[in-house]
Coordinates of C-alpha atoms and ligand atoms in Angstrom, one line a residue:
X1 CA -113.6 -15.0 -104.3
X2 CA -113.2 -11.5 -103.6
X3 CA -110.1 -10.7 -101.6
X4 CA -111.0 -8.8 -98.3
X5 CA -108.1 -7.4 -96.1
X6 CA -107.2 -8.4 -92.4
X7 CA -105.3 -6.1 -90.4
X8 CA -104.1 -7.9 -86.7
X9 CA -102.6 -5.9 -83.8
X10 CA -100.9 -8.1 -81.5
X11 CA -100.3 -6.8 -78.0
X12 CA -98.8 -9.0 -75.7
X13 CA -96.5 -12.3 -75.4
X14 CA -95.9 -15.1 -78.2
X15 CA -98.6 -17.1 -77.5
X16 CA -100.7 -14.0 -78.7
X17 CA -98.0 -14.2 -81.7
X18 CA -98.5 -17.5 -82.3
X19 CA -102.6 -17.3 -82.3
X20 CA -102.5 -13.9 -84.4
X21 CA -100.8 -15.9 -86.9
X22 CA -103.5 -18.7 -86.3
X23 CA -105.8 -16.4 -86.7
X24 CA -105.2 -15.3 -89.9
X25 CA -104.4 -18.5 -90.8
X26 CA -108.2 -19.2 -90.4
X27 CA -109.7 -16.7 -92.3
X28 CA -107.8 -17.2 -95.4
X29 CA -110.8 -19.2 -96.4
X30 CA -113.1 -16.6 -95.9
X31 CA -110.9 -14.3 -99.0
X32 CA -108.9 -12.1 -96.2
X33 CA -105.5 -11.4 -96.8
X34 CA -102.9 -9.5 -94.2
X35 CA -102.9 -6.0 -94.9
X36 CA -100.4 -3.8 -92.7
X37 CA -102.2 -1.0 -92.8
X38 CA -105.7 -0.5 -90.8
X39 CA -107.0 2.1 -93.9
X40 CA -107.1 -0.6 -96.5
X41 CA -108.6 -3.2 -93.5
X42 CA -111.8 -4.6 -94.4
X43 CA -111.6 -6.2 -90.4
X44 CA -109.8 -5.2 -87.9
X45 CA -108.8 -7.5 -85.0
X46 CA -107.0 -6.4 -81.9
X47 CA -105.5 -9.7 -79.6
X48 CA -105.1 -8.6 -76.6
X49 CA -103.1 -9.0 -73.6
X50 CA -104.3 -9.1 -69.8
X51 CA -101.3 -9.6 -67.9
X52 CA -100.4 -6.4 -66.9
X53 CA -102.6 -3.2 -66.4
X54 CA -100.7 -1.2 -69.1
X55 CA -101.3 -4.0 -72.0
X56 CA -105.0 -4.0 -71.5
X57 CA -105.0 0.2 -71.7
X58 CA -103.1 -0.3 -75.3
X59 CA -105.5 -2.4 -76.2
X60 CA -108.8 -0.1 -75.1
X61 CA -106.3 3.2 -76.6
X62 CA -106.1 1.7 -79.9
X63 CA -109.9 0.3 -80.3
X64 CA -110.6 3.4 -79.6
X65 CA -108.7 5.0 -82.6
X66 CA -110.7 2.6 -84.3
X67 CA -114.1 4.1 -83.5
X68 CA -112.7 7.2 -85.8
X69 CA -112.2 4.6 -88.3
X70 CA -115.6 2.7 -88.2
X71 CA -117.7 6.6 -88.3
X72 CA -115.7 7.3 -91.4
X73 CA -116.5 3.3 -93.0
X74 CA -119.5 1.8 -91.5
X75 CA -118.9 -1.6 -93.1
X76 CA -115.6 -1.9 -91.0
X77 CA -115.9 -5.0 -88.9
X78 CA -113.8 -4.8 -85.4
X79 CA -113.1 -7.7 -83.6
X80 CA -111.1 -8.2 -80.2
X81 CA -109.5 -11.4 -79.1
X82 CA -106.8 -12.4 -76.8
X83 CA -106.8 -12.3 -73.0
X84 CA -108.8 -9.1 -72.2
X85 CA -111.7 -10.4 -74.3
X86 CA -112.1 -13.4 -72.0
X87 CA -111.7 -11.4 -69.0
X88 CA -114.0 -9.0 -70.0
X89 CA -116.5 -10.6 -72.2
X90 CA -119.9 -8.9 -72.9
X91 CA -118.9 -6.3 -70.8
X92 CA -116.7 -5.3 -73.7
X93 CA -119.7 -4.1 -76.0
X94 CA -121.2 -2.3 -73.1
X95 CA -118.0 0.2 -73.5
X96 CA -117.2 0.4 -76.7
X97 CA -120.8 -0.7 -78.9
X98 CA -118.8 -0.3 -82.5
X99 CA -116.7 -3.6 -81.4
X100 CA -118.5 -6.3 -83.9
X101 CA -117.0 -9.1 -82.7
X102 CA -114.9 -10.6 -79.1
X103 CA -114.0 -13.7 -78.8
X104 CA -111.9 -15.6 -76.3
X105 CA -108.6 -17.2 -76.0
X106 CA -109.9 -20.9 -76.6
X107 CA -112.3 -20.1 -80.1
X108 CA -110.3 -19.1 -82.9
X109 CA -111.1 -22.3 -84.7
X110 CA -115.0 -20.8 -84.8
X111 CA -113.8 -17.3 -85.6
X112 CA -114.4 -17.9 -89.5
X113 CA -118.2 -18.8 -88.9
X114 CA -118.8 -15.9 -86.4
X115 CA -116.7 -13.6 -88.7
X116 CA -119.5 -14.8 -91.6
X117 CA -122.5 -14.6 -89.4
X118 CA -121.4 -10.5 -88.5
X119 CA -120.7 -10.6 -92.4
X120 CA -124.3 -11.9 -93.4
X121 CA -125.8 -10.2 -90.5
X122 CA -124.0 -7.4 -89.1
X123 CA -124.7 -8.7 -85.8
X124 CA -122.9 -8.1 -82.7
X125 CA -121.1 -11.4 -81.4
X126 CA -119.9 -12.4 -78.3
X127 CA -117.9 -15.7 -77.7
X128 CA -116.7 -16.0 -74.7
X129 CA -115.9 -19.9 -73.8
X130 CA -115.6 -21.2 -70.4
X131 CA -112.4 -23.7 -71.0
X132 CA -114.0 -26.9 -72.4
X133 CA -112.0 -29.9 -71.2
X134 CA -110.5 -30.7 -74.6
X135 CA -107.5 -28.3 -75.6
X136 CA -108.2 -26.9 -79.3
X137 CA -104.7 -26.5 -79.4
X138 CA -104.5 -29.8 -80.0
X139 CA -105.8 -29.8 -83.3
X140 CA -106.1 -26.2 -84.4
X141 CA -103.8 -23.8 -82.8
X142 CA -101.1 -25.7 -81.4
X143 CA -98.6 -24.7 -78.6
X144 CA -96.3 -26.7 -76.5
X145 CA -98.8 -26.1 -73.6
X146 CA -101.5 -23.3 -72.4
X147 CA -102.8 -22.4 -69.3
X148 CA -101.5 -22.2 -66.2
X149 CA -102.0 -24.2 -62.4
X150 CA -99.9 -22.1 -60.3
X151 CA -101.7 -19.3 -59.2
X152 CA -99.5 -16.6 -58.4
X153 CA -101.1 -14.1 -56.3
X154 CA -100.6 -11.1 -58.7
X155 CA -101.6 -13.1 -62.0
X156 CA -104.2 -13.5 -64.1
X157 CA -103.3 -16.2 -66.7
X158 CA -105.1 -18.8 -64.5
X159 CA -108.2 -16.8 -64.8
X160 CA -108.1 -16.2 -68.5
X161 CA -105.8 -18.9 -70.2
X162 CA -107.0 -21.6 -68.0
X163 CA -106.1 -24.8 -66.4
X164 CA -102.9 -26.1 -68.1
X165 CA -103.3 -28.4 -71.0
X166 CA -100.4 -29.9 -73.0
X167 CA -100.5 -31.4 -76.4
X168 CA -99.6 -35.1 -77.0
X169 CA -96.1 -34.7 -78.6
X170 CA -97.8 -36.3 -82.2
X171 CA -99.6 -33.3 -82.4
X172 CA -96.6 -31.1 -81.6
X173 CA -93.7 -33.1 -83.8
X174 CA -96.0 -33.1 -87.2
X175 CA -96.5 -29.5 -87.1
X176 CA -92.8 -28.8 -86.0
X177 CA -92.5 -31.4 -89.7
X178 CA -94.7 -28.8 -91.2
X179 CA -93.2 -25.7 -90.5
X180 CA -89.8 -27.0 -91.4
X181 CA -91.1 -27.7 -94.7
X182 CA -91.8 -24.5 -95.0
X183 CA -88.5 -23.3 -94.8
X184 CA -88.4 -22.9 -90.8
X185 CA -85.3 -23.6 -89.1
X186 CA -85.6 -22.0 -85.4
X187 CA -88.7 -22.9 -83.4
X188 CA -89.7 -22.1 -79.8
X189 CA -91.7 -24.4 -78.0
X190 CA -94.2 -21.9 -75.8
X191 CA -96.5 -22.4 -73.4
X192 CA -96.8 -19.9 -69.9
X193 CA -95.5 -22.7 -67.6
X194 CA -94.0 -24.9 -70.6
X195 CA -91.0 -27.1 -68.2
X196 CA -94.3 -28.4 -66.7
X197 CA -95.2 -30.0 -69.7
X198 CA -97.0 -33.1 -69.9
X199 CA -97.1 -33.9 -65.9
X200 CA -100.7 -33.8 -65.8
X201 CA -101.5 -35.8 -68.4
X202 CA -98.8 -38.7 -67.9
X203 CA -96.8 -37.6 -71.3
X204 CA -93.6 -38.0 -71.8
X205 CA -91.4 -35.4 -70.2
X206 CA -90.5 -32.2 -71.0
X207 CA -86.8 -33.0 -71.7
X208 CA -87.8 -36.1 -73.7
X209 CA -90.6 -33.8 -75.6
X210 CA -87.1 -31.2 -76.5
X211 CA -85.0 -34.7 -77.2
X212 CA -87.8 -35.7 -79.5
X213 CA -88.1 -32.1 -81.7
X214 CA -83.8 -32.1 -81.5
X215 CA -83.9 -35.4 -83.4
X216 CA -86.1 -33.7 -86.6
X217 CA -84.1 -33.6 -89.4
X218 CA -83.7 -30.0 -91.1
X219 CA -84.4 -28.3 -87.8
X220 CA -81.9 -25.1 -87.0
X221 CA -82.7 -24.2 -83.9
X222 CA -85.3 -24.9 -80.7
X223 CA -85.9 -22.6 -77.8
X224 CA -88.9 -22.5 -74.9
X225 CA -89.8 -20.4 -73.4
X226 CA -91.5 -19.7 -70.1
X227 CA -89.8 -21.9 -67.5
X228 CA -91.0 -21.8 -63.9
X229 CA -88.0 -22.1 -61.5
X230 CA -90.1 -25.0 -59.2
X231 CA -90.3 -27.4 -62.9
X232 CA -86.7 -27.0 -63.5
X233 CA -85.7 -30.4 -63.3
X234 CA -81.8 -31.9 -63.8
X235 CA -83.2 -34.1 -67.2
X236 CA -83.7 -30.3 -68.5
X237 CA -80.6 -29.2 -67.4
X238 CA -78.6 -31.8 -68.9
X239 CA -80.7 -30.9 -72.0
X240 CA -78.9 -27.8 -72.7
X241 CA -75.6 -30.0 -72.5
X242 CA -76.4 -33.1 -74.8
X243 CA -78.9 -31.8 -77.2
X244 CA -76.9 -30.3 -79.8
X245 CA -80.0 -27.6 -81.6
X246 CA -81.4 -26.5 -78.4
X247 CA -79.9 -22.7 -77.8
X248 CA -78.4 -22.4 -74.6
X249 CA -80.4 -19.8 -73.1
X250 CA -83.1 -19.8 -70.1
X251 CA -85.9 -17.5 -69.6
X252 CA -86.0 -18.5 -65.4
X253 CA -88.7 -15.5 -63.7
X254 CA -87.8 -15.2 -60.4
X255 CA -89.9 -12.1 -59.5
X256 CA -88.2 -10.9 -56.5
X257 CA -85.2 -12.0 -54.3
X258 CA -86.9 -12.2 -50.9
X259 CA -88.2 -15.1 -49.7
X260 CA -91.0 -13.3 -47.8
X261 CA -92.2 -11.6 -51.0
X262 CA -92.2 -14.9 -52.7
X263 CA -94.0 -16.6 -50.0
X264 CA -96.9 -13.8 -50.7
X265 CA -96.3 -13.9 -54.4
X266 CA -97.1 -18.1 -54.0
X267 CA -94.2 -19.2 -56.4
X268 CA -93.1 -22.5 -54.7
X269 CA -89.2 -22.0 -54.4
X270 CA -87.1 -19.9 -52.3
X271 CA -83.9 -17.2 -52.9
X272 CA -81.7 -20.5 -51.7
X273 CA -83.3 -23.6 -53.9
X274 CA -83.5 -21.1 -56.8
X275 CA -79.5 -20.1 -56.4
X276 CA -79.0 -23.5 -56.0
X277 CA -81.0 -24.4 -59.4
X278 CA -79.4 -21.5 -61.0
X279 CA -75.3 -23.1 -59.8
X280 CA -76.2 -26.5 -61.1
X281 CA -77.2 -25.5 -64.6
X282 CA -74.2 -23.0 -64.8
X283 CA -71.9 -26.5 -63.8
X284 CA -73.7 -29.0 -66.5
X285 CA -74.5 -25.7 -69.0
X286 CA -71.3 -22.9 -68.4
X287 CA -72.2 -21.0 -71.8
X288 CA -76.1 -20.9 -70.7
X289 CA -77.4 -17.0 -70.8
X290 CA -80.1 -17.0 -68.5
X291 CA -82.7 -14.1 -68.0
X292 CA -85.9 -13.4 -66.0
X293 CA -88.4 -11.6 -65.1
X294 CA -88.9 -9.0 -62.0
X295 CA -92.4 -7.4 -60.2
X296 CA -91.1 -4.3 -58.9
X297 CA -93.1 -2.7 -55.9
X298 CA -95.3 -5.8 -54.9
X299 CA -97.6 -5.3 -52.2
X300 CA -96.2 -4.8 -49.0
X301 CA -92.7 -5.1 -50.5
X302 CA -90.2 -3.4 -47.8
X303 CA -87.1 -1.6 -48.9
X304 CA -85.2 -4.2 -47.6
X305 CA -87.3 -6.7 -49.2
X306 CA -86.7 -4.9 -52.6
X307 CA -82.4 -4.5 -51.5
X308 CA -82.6 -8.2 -51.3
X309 CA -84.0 -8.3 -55.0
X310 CA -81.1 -6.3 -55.8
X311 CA -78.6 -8.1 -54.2
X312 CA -79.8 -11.4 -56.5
X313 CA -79.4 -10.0 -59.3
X314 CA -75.8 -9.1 -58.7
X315 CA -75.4 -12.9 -57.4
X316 CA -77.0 -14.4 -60.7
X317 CA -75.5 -11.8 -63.0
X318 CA -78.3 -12.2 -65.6
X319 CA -77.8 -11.6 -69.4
X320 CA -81.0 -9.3 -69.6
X321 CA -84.3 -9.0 -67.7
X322 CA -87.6 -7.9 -68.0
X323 CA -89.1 -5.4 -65.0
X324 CA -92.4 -4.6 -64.5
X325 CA -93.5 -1.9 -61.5
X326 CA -96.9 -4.2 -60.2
X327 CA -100.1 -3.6 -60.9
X328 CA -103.3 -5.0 -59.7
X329 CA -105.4 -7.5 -62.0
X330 CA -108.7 -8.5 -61.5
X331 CA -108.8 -12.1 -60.1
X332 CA -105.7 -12.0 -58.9
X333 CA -105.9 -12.2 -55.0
X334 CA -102.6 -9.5 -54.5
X335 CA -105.0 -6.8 -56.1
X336 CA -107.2 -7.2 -52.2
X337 CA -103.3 -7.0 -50.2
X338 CA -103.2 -4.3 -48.2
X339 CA -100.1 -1.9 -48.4
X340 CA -100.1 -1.4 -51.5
X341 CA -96.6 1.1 -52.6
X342 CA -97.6 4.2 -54.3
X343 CA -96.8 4.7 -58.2
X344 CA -94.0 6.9 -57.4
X345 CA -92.3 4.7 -55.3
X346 CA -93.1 1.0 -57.5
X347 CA -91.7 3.4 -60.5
X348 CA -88.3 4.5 -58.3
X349 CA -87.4 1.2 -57.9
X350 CA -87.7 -0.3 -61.2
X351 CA -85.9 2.3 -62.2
X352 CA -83.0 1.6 -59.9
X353 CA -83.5 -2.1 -61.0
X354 CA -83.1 -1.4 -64.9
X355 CA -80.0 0.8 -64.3
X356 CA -78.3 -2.4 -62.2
X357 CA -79.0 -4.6 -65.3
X358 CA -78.4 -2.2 -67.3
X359 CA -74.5 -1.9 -66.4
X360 CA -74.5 -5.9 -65.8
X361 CA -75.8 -6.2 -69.5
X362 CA -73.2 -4.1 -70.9
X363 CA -70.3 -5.7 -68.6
X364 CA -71.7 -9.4 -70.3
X365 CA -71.7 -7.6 -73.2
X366 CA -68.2 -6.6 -73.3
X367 CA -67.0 -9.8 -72.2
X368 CA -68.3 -11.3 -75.6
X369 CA -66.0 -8.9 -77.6
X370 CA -62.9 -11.0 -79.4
X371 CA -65.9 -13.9 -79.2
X372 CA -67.4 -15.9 -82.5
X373 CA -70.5 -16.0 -82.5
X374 CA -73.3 -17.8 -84.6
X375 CA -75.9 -15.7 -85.7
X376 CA -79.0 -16.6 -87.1
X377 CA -79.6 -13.4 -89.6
X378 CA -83.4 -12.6 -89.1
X379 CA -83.6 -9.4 -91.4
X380 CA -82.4 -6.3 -92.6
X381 CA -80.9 -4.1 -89.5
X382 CA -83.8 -1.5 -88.9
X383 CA -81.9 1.0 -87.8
X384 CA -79.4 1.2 -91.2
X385 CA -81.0 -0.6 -93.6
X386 CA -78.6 -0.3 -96.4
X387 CA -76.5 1.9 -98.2
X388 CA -73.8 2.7 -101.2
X389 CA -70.3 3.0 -100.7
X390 CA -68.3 3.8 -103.7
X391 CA -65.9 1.4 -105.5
X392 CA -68.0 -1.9 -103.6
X393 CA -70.8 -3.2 -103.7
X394 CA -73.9 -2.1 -101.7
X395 CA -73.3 -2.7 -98.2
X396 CA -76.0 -3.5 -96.0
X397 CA -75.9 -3.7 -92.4
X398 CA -77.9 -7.2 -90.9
X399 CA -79.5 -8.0 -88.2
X400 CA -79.8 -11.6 -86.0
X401 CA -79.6 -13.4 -82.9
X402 CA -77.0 -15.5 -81.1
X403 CA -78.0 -18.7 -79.3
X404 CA -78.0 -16.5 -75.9
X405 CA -80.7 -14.4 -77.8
X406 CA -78.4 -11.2 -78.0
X407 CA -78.9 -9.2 -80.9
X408 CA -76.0 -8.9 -83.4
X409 CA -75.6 -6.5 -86.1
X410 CA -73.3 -6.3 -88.8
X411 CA -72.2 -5.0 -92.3
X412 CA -71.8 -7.4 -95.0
X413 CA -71.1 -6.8 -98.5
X414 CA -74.1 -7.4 -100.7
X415 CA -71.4 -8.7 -103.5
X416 CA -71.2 -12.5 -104.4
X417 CA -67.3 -11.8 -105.6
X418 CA -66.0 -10.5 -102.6
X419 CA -64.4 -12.8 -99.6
X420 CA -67.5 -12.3 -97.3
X421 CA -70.4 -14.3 -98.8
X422 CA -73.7 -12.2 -98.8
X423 CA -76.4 -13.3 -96.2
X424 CA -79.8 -13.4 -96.1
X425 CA -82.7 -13.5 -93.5
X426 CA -82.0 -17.8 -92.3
X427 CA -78.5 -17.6 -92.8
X428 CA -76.8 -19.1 -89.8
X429 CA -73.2 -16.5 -90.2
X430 CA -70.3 -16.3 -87.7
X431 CA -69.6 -13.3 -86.7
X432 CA -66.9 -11.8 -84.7
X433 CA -67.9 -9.6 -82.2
X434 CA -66.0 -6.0 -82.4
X435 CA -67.7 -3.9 -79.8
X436 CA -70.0 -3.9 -77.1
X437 CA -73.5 -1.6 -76.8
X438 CA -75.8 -1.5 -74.2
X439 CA -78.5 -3.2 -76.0
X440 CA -76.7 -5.2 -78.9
X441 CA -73.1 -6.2 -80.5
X442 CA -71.9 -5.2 -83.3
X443 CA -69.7 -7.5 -85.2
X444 CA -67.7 -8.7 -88.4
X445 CA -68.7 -11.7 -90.5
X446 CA -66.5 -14.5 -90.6
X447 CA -67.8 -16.5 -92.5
X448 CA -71.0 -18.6 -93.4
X449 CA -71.2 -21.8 -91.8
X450 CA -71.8 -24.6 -94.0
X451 CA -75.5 -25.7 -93.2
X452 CA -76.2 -22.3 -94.5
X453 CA -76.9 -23.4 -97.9
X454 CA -79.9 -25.0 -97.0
X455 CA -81.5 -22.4 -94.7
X456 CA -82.7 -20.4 -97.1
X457 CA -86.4 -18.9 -96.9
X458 CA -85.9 -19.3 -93.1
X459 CA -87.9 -17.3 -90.7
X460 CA -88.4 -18.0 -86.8
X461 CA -91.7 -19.4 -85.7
X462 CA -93.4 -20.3 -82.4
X463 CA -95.2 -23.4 -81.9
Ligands
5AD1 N1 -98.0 -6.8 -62.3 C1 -96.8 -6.6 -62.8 N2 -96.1 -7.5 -63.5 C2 -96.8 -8.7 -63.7 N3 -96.4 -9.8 -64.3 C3 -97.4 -10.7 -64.3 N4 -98.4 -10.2 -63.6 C4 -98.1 -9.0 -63.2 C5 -98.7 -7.9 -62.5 N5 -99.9 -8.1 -62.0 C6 -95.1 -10.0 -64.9 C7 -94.3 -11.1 -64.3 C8 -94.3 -12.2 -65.4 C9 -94.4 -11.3 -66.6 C10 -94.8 -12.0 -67.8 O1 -95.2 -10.3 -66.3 O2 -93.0 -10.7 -64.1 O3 -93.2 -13.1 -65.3
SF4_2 FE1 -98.9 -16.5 -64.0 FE2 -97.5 -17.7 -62.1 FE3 -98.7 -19.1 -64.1 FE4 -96.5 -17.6 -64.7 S1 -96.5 -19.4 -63.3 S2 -98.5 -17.7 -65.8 S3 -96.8 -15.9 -63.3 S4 -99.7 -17.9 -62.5

């Protein structure tokens, strides 16, 4: 068969991670191969993300770079996927006629028949499903859960991922099997309100599912991710205490620290019964990082709505956050609020916001200096990927992550006769942490750990 080249962009979160590499996964049969480079791309897909108004206009930005492309080589087929596509649908073609192909969140298992049909045909395609009851995940994609029931006023997962379906945990363990054959070691369990998991359905729950995936053999390490605050139950607390792979970090959005702005938002929990949640899992869990997410500039947010946002953060002392200034999304019932905060002011406070963390991150930081640390090495550091020093070996400076999910980098003799054994991407290393940046530690290998040896060919991987 003749080898055709698939270039993905993936915009967004690590479900669009996960399906990208479902998606190319899919087309293998069809002859394409990844290509990371759009001029040698036979087809081009862009996966798409919805959730804020900035993802979607990097998604319509770079499709439209594309157009250049497809002038220049006719036979270019462009496809869009992800959350935008199913928001948008047909609509999509209307605006930008070069697009071959958009399909929607819940279809990739049809994408190699529509990709032959366009093949065959040149046709434009649309496929846009409305959620069929069954979750393809179960069978094709695979995710701890997708889709989301809670309706928060400013979002639009509920619109475009769905009602929330989990998996059966079969479905789940025997691909977690799979991977690990493959040389996987640290797995994350996603799905956009995941701690919810199998409620609906009558499953088992989502501490047993996380008990279940701790007991496969050969597994490194597991991780979720995203938690709502309302699902956090105490089994899933005393999770992070008693199972012994599961990294002792929390991704817990709170979105704001005002109980009136979370009464508008509709999340279900208060400042109070989320401090409380928070205090608990610091007494079962006290090594747990925990970070979150935070709207900035929400509808009708006061400034002493926003002071009170503030004031949380200082209470929790988070390792890291995510901010977002809000925007409106279509669906979403916040985007018909009235007094709405102007751009200026929305981008004023994040900014205020980021600068908080910013000198709580580097105060959490420092506190780690003089700590060991196990890192998982993911890859070569990108910001000093190697170099000579006269007399050694090459030294080469790695990158990885601790079990709080801070990034560590460190120098480590590429030379099998000196003290510090060399590393490679899967090697779990201790390091001990020297010094403190804003965004990272830098640290001194220890030593490998022993399971080290058989964590080769390891590379992180979201089911
Ligand atoms: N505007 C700004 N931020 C948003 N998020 C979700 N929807 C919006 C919106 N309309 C943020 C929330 C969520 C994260 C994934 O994105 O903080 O937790
Ligand atoms: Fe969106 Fe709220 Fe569901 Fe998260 S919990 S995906 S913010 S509706």
């Amino acid at each position: 068969m003749q080898t055709k080249y698939l270039y993905i962009n993936t915009i967004g979160c690590q479900m669009n991670v996960y399906d990208s590499e479902k998606i190319a996964v899919v087309l293998q049969p069809l002859g394409y191969e990844l290509t990371p480079s759009v001029d040698t791309a036979d087809l081009i897909i862009v996966n798409t993300c919805a959730i804020r108004g900035k993802a979607e206009q990097k998604a319509f930005s770079f499709l439209g770079r594309m157009a250049k492309l497809k002038r220049k080589r006719p036979g270019l087929i462009i496809g869009m996927g992800g959350c935008v596509a199913q928001q948008e649908g047909r609509k999509i073609l209307e605006r930008m006629p070069f697009v071959d192909l958009v399909f929607g969140t819940h279809v990739i298992s049809r994408l190699p028949e529509m990709v032959t049909r366009i093949e065959q045909k040149r046709c434009h395609l649309v496929d846009k499903t409305v959620y069929p009851g069954i979750n393809e995940y179960d069978s094709i994609t695979g995710a701890g859960s997708n889709g989301c029931d809670n309706y928060c006023t400013y979002c639009v997962v509920p619109y475009v991922r769905g009602r929330e379906t989990s998996r059966q945990p079969e479905f789940i363990l025997s691909e977690i099997l799979e991977l690990i054959g493959t040389g996987v070691r640290d797995v994350t369990l996603l799905g956009q309100n995941v701690n919810s998991y199998g409620q609906k359905e009558g499953l088992c729950s989502f501490a047993g599912l996380l008990e279940k995936v701790n007991a496969l053999k050969g597994l490194g390490r597991l991780r979720f991710t995203t938690s709502h605050p309302k699902d956090l139950s105490e089994d899933l607390m005393l999770a992070f205490r008693d199972l012994d792979k599961l990294c002792r970090h929390i991704h817990l959005p709170v979105q704001s620290g005002a109980n009136t702005v979370l009464k508008r938002m509709n999340r279900k929990y208060t400042r109070e019964t989320y401090l409380e949640k928070i205090e608990k899992l610091r007494q079962i869990c006290p090594e747990i990082a925990i970070t979150s997410d935070f709207i900035a500039g929400f509808p009708g947010e006061t400034e002493a709505e926003f002071l009170e946002t503030l004031d949380l953060i200082k209470t929790v002392e988070y390792d890291s956050l995510f901010a977002f200034v809000y925007s409106d999304r279509p669906n979403a019932p916040a985007a018909h609020f009235g007094d709405k905060i102007s751009e200026t002011e929305k981008k004023a406070r994040l900014q205020v916001l980021l600068d908080l963390q910013e000198e709580l991150t580097h105060k959490k930081n420092r506190s780690m200096v003089g700590s060991i640390q196990a890192v998982l090495v993911e890859g070569l550091s990108r910001k000093q990927p190697g170099h000579m020093e006269s007399g050694k070996g090459p030294i080469v400076q790695w990158s990885g992550r601790t079990e709080g999910n801070k990034i560590v980098n460190f120098n480590c003799a590429d030379d099998r006769e000196t003290a510090v054994p060399a590393v490679e991407a899967g090697y779990l290393v201790d390091v001990k942490i020297k010094r403190a940046l804003s965004h990272s530690l830098w640290g001194e290998p220890v030593g490998a750990k022993t399971e080290t040896a058989d964590l080769k060919g390891d590379k992180s991987y979201a089911a």
